[in-house]
Coordinates of C-alpha atoms in Angstrom, one line a residue:
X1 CA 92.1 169.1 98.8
X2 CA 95.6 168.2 99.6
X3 CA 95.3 169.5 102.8
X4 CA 92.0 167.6 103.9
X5 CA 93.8 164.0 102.1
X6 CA 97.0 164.7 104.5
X7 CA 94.5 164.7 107.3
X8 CA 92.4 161.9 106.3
X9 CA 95.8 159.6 105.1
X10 CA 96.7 157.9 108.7
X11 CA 92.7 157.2 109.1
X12 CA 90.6 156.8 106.1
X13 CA 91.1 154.3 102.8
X14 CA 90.1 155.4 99.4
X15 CA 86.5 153.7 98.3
X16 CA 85.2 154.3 94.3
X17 CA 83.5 157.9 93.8
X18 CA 86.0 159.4 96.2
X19 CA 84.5 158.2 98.8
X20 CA 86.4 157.7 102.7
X21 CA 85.4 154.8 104.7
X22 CA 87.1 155.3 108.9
X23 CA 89.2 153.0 110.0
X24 CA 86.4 152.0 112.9
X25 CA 84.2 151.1 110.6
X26 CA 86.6 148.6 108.9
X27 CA 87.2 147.0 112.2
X28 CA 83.9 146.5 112.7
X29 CA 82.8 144.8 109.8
X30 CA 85.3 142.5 110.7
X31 CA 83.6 142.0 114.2
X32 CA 80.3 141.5 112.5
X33 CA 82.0 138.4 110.9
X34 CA 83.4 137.1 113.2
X35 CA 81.7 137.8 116.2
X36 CA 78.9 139.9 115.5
X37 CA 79.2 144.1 116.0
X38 CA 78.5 146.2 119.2
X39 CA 78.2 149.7 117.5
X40 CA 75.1 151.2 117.4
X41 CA 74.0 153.0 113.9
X42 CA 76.8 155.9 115.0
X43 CA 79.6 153.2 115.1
X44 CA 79.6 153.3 118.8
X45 CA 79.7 150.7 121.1
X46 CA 76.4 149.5 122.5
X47 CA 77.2 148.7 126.4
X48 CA 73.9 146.7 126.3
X49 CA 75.0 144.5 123.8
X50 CA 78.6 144.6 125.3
X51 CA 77.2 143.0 128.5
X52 CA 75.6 140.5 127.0
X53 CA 78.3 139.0 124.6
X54 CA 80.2 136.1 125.9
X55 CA 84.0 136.5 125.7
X56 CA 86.2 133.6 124.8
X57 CA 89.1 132.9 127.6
X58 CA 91.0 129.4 127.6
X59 CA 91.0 128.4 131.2
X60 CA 93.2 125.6 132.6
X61 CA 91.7 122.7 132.0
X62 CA 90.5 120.5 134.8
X63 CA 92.8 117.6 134.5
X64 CA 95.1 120.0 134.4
X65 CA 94.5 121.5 137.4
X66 CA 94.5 117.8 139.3
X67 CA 97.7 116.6 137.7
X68 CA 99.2 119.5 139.1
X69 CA 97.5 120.0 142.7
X70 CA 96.3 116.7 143.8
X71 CA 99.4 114.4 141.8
X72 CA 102.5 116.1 141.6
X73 CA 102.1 118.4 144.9
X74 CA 100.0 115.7 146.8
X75 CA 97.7 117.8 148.0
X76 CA 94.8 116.1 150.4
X77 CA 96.4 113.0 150.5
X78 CA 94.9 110.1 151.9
X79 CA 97.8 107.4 151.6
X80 CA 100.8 107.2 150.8
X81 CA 102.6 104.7 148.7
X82 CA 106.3 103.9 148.7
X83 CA 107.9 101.5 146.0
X84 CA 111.5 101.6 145.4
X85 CA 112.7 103.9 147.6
X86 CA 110.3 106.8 146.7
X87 CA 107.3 107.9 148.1
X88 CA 104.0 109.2 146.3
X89 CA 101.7 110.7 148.2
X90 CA 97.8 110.3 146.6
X91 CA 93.7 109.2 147.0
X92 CA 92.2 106.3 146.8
X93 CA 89.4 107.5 145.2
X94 CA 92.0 107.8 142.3
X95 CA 94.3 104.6 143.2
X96 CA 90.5 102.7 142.8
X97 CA 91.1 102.8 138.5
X98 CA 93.3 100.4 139.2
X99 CA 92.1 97.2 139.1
X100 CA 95.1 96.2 141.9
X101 CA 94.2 98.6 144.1
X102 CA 90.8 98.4 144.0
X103 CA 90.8 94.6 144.9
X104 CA 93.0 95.7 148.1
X105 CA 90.9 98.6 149.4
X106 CA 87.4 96.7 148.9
X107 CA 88.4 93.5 150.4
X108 CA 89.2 92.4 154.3
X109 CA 92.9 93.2 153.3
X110 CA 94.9 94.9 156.0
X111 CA 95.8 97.4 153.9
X112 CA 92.4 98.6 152.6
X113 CA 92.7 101.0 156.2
X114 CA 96.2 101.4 155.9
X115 CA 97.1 105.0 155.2
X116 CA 101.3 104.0 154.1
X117 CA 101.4 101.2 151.9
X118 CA 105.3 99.4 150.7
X119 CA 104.7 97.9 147.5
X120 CA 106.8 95.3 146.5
X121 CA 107.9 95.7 143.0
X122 CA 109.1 91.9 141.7
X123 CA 109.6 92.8 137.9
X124 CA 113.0 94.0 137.2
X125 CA 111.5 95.9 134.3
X126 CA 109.9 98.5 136.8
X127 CA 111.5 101.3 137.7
X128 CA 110.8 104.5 140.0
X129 CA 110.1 106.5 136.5
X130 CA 107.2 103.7 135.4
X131 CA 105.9 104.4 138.1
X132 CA 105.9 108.0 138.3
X133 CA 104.3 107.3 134.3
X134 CA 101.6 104.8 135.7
X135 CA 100.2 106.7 139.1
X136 CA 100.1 110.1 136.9
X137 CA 97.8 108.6 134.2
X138 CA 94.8 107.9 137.2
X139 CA 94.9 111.8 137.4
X140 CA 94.9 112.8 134.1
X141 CA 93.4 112.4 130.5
X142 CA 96.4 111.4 128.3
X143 CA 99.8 110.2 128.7
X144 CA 103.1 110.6 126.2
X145 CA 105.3 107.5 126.2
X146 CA 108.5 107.3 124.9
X147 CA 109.1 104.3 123.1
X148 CA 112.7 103.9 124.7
X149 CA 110.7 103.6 128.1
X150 CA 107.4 102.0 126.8
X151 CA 108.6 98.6 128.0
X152 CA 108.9 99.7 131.3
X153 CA 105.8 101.4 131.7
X154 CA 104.1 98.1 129.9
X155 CA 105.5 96.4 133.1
X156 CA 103.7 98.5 135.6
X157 CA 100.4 99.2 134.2
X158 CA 100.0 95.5 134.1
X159 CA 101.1 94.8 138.0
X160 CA 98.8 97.8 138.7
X161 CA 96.5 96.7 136.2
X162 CA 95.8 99.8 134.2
X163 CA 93.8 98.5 131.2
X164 CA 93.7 101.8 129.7
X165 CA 97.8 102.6 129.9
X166 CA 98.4 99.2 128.8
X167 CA 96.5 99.7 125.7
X168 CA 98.3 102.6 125.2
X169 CA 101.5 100.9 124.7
X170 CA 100.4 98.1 122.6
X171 CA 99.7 101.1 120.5
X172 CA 103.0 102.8 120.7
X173 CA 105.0 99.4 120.5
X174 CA 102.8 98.6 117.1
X175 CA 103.9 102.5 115.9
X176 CA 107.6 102.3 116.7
X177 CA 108.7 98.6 115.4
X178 CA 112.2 99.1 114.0
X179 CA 115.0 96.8 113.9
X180 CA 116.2 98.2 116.9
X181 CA 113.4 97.6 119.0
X182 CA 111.3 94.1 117.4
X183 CA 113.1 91.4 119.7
X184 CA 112.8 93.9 122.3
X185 CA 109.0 94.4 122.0
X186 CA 108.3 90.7 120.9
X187 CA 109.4 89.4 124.2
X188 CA 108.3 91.8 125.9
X189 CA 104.4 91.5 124.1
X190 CA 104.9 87.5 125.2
X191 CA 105.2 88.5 128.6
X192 CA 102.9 90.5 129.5
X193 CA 99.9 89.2 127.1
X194 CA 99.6 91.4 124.4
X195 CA 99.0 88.8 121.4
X196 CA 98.3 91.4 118.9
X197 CA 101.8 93.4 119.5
X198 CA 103.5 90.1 119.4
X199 CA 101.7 89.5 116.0
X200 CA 103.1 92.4 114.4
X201 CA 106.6 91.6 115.7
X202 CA 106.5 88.4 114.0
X203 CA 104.9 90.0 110.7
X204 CA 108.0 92.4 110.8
X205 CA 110.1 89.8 111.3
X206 CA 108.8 87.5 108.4
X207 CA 108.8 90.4 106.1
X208 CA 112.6 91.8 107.1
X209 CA 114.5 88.9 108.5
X210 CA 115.9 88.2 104.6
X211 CA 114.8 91.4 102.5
X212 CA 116.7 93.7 104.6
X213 CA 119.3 91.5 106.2
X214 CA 121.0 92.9 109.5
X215 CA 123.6 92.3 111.6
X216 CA 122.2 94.0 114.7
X217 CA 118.8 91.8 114.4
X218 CA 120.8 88.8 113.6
X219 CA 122.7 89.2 117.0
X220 CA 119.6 90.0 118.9
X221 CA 117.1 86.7 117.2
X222 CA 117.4 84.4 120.3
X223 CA 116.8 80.5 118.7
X224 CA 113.2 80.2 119.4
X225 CA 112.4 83.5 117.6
X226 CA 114.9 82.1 114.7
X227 CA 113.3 78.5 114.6
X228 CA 109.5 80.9 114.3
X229 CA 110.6 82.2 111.6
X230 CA 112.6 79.9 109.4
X231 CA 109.6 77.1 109.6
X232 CA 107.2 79.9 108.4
X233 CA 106.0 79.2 104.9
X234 CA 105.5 83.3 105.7
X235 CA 109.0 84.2 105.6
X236 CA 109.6 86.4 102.6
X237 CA 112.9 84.8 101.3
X238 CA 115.3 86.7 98.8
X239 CA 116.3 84.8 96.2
X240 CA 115.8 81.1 96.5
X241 CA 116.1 78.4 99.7
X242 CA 119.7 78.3 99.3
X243 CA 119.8 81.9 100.7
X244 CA 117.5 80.9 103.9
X245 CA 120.8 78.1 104.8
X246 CA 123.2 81.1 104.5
X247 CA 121.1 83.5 106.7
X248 CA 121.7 80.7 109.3
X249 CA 125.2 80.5 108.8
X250 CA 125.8 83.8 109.1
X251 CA 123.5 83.9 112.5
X252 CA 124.8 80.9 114.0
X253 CA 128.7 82.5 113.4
X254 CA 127.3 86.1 115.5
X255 CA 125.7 84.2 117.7
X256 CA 128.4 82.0 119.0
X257 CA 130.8 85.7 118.4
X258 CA 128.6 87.8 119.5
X259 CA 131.9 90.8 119.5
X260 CA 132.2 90.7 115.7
X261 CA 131.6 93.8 114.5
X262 CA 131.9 94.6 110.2
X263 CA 129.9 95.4 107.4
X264 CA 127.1 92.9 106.4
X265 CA 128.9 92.1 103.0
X266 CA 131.8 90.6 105.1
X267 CA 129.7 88.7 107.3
X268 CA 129.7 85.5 105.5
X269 CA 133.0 85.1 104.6
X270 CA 133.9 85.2 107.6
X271 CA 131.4 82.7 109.0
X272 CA 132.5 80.6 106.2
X273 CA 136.4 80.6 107.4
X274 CA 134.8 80.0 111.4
X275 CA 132.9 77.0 109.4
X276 CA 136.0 75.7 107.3
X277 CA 138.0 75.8 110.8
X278 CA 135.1 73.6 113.1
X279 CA 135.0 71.2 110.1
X280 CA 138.7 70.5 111.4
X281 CA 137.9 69.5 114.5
X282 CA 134.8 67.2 113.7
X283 CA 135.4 63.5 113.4
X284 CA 134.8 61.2 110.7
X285 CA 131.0 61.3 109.8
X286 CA 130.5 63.6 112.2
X287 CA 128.5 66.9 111.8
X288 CA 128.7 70.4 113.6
X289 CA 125.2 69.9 114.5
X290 CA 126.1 66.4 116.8
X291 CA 128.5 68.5 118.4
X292 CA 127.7 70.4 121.9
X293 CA 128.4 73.7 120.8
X294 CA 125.9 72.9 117.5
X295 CA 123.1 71.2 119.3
X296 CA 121.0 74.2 120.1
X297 CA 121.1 75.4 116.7
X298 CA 119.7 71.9 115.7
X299 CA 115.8 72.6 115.8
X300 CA 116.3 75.5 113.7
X301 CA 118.5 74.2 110.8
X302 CA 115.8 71.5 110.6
X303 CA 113.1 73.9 109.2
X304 CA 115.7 74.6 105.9
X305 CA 113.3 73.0 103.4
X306 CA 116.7 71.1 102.1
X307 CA 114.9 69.6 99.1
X308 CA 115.2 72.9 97.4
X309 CA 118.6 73.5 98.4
X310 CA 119.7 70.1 97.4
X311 CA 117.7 70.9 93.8
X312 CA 120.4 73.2 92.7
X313 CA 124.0 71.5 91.8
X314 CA 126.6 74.1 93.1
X315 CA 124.4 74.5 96.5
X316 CA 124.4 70.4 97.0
X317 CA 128.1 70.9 96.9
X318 CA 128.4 73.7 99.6
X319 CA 125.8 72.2 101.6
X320 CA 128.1 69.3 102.0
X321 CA 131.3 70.8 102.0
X322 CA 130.2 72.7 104.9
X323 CA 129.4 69.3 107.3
X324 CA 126.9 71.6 109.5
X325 CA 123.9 69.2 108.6
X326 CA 124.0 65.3 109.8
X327 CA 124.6 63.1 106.9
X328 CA 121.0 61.3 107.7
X329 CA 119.1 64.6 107.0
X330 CA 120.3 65.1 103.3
X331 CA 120.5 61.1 102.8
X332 CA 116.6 61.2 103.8
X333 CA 115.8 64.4 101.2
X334 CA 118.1 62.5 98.3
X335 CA 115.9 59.9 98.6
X336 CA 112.7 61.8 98.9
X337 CA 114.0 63.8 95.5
X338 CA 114.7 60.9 93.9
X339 CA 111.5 59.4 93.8
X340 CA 109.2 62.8 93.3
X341 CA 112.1 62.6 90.2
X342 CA 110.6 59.0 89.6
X343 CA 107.0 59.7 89.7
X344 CA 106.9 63.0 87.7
X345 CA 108.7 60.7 84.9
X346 CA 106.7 57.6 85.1
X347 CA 103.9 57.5 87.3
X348 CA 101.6 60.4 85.6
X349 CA 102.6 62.9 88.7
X350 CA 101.4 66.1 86.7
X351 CA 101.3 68.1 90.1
X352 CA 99.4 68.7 92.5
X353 CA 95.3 68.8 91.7
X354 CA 93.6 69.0 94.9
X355 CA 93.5 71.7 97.2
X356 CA 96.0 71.2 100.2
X357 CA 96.9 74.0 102.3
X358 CA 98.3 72.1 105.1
X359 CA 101.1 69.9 102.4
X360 CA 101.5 73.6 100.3
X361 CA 102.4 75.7 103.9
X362 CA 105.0 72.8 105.6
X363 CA 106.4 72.2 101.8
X364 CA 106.6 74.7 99.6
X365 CA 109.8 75.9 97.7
X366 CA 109.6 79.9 98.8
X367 CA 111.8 82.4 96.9
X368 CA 111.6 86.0 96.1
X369 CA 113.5 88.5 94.3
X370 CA 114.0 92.8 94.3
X371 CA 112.8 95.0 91.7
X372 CA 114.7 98.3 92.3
X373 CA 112.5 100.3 89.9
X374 CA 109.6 100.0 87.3
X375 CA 110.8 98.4 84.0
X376 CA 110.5 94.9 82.5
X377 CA 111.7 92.0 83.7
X378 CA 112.3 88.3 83.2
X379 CA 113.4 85.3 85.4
X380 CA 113.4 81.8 86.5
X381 CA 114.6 80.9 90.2
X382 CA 117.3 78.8 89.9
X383 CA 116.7 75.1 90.4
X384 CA 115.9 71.5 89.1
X385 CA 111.8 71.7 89.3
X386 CA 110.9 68.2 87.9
X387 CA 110.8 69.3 84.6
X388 CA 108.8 72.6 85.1
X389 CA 110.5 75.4 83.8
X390 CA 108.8 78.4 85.3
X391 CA 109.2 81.9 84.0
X392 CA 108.1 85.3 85.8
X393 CA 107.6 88.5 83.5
X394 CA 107.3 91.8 84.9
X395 CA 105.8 94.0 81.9
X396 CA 103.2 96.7 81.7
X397 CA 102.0 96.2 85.4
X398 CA 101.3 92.6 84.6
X399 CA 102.9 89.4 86.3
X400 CA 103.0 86.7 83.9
X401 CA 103.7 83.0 84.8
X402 CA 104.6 81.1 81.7
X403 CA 105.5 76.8 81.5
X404 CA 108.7 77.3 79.0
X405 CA 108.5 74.0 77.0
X406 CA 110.3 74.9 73.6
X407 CA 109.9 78.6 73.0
X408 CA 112.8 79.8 75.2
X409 CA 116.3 77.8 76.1
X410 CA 117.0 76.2 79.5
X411 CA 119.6 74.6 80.8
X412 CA 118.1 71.9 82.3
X413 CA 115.7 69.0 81.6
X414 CA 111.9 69.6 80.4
X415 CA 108.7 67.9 80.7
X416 CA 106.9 67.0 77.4
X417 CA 103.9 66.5 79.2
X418 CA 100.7 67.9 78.2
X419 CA 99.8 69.3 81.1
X420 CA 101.5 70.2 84.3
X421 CA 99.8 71.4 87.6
X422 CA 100.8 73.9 90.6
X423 CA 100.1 75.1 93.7
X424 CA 101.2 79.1 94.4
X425 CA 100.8 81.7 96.2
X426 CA 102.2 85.4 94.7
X427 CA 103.1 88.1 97.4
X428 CA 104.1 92.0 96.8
X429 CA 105.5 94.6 99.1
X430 CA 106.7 97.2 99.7
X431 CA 108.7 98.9 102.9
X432 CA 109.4 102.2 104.0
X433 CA 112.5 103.4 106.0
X434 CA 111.9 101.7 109.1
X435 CA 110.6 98.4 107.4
X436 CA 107.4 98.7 107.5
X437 CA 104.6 97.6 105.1
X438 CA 103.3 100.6 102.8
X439 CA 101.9 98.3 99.5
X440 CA 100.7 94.9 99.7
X441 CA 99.1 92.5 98.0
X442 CA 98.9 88.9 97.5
X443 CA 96.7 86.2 95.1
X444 CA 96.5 83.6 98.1
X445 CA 96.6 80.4 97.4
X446 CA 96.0 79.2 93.7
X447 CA 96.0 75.8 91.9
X448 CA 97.3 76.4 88.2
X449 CA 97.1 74.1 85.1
X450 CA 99.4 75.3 82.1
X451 CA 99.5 73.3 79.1
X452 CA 103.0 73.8 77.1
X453 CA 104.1 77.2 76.4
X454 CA 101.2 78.4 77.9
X455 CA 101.0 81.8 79.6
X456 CA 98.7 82.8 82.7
X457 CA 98.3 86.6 83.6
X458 CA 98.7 86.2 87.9
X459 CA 98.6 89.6 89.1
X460 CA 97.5 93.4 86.9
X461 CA 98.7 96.1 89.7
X462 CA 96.9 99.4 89.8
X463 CA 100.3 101.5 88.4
X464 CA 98.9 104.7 91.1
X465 CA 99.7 102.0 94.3
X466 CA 103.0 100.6 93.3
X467 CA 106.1 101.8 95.5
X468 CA 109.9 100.5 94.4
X469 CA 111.7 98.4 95.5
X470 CA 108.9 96.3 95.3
X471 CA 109.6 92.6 96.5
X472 CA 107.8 89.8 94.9
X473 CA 108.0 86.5 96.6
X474 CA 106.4 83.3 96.1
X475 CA 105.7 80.3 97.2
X476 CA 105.3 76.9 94.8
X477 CA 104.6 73.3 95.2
X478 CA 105.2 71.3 91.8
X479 CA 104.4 67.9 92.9
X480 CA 101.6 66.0 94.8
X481 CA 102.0 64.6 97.8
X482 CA 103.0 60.8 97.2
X483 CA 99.6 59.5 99.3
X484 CA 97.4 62.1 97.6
X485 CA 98.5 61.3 94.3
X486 CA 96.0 61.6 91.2
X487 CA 97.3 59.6 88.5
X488 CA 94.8 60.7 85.8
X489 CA 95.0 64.0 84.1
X490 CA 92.4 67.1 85.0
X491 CA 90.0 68.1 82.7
X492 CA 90.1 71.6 81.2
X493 CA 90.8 73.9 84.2
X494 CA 92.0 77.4 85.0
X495 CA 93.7 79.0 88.5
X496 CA 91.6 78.5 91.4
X497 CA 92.0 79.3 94.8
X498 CA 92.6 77.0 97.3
X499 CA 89.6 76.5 99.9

């Protein structure tokens, strides 16, 4: 017996009862599975069967085959185009996908029997390696863009007019937005028509411009962008208004020194000692705004909602110590305070009651605030809110508004009235590494009645979708408009959303 194991160790496996099982017939059991066996009862081979089996074989695939023979090595060429100093030798039956060539070859153009065409290339964003990209996606089925050249290929599939390419890097733009490349991309999705890339620049934008403050981006934000986004009752603002008129410090300093180079920490400080120095030079009465190096930062400054700067004591102060606004601008919002002040006291202002979305976007007060991780939290956003003392709970995945009357302390005035009205809107978020949106959610707009100390649950988050930081930032209105006034109180009411 030890003789006839020795024999059978290198090609038979042990089965119960002593049985031997040969390696062929393990290997074709396997076949059976997988592709069906050829041995006949004998655990031969059946060459009948054999013949008739197909046999897999991956081929080169047809496009393939045409990048290669007919693009790169131009082989049968019927015309040949030359653009910037290189040729590209290719077929019109290909050339035809694009909606440029096609209207030259089927017209009464000159060219459309021309067998060398020059093309004139009059976007500077074109270069020899676009087009290599944009002539090589006629011949085949897919293309890989980088995103450090997808601006440049963007430029040539739209002179060639290649709707398909041109798609294609809308949807690589939308996939790469980073703070590196959003100005980039935003002007370059305004040029060449793509809205939809140009709406998720801005979205980025809104979202980042204060919650992840940057001095690369700052430097890049030509004013137009800036203005955008600072008049946007979209902009996600961390903490209070206040913090809006710094951003714009800060950018108005890189902008006009543009070679600074330091941490972000250090940033205002030193815009503050460029400020402290202009005030110098101003004349009496005279703003940095009226001057001609502050004029084109005007129309963005004018979009600070100044009536909740102005609302706040020691930001009044630095406000006008700095002399960047005209004296008429906070004159005007003094006066405006000072009688919504008036009417919340004695003219039966509880609020505002009607549903206004135009008044709540150009004037709400927007402010925000960063929850590093899950726990509770309380807060008020600093500020004198006619008499509304607001307070925000984080607890147990709820998010609590309450109208502090009497039950908690607060440094300011409070209304005794019975009932006080708001307008809000409540958004969440969350932001991975490159800033963009993994968890949101928002109530839209609400109107709100709370009588005193009353609590309103605003928001119960599913704990399984939450991501921290999470960034909460809101939006309020706590008067009505002065011609849309209702001077009697609601009856009983609850949140509702605004139509």
């Amino acid at each position: 017996m030890g003789g006839l194991s020795s024999r059978l160790g290198a090609s038979a496996v042990g089965r119960p009862g002593g049985a031997v099982e040969s390696r062929h017939s393990c290997e074709c059991r396997k076949r059976k599975r997988n592709m069906g066996c050829q041995c006949d009862s004998d655990g031969e081979e059946d060459p009948d069967r054999l013949l008739n089996t197909p046999r897999r074989k991956k081929l080169k695939t047809t496009s393939k085959y045409i990048y290669q023979t007919l693009f790169l090595n131009g082989e049968n060429s019927d015309i040949r185009i030359c653009a910037l100093g290189q040729e590209w030798n290719l077929h019109k039956v290909y050339l035809c996908q694009s909606g440029y060539f096609s209207s030259m070859f089927s017209g009464s153009w000159k060219e459309s029997s021309m067998t060398v065409i020059e093309l004139e290339i009059p976007d500077q964003n074109i270069d020899t390696e676009a087009l290599q990209v944009a002539f090589g996606s006629l011949y085949r089925d897919d293309v890989l863009i980088k995103p450090s050249r997808v601006v440049s290929i963007l430029a040539a599939a739209c002179m060639l007019q290649l709707d398909g390419l041109i798609q294609q890097c809308g949807e690589t733009m939308k996939e790469t937005i980073t703070v590196k490349t959003v100005c980039g991309y935003y002007t370059s999705a305004g040029t060449y028509g793509l809205d939809s890339v140009k709406k998720e620049c801005l979205e980025w934008l809104l979202n980042n411009l204060m919650t992840h403050q940057s001095v690369e981006l700052m430097k890049e934000l030509s004013t137009g962008m800036m203005e955008q986004l600072v008049k946007s009752p979209d902009l996600f603002v961390m903490q209070v208004e206040m913090d809006v008129y710094t951003a714009l410090k800060k950018w108005t300093f890189l902008q006009l020194h543009p070679s600074w180079n330091g941490p972000v920490k250090q940033l205002l400080a030193d815009a503050d000692v460029w400020i402290a120095m202009e005030k110098k030079e101003l004349a009496e009465g005279m703003s940095f705004l009226d001057t001609p190096e502050g004029i084109p930062f005007l129309p963005v400054f004018r979009h600070v909602r100044l009536q909740y700067v102005i609302n706040d004591l020691a930001s009044a102060r630095i406000v006008e110590r700095d002399a960047i606004l005209p004296s008429e601008w906070l004159s005007a919002v003094y006066k405006h305070q000072w009688f919504a002040m008036l009417r919340t006291e004695h003219d039966s202002d509880t609020g505002p009651q009607e549903a206004n979305k135009e008044e709540f976007e150009l004037n709400s007060m927007r402010c925000g605030r960063k929850l590093a991780k899950d726990g509770d939290y309380c807060w008020r956003w600093t500020g004198f809110n006619f008499g509304f003392d607001l307070l925000v709970t984080y607890t147990n995945r709820f998010i609590v508004f309450k109208r502090n009357t009497l039950s908690q302390p607060c440094g300011g005035s409070v209304s005794l009235q019975p009932r006080r009205h708001i307008a809000y809107r409540l958004r969440l978020a969350s932001f991975d590494g490159s800033g963009k949106l993994v968890f949101s959610r928002s109530t839209g707009y609400q109107l709100l009645a709370l009588e005193k100390d009353q609590e309103y649950v605003v928001m119960n988050l599913d704990s399984r979708l939450l991501v921290f930081p999470l960034f909460i930032c809101c939006n309020f209105l706590y008067t009505s408009p002065p011609n849309r006034r209702v001077d009697s109180p609601e009856p009983e009411s609850s949140s509702r959303s605004l139509s």
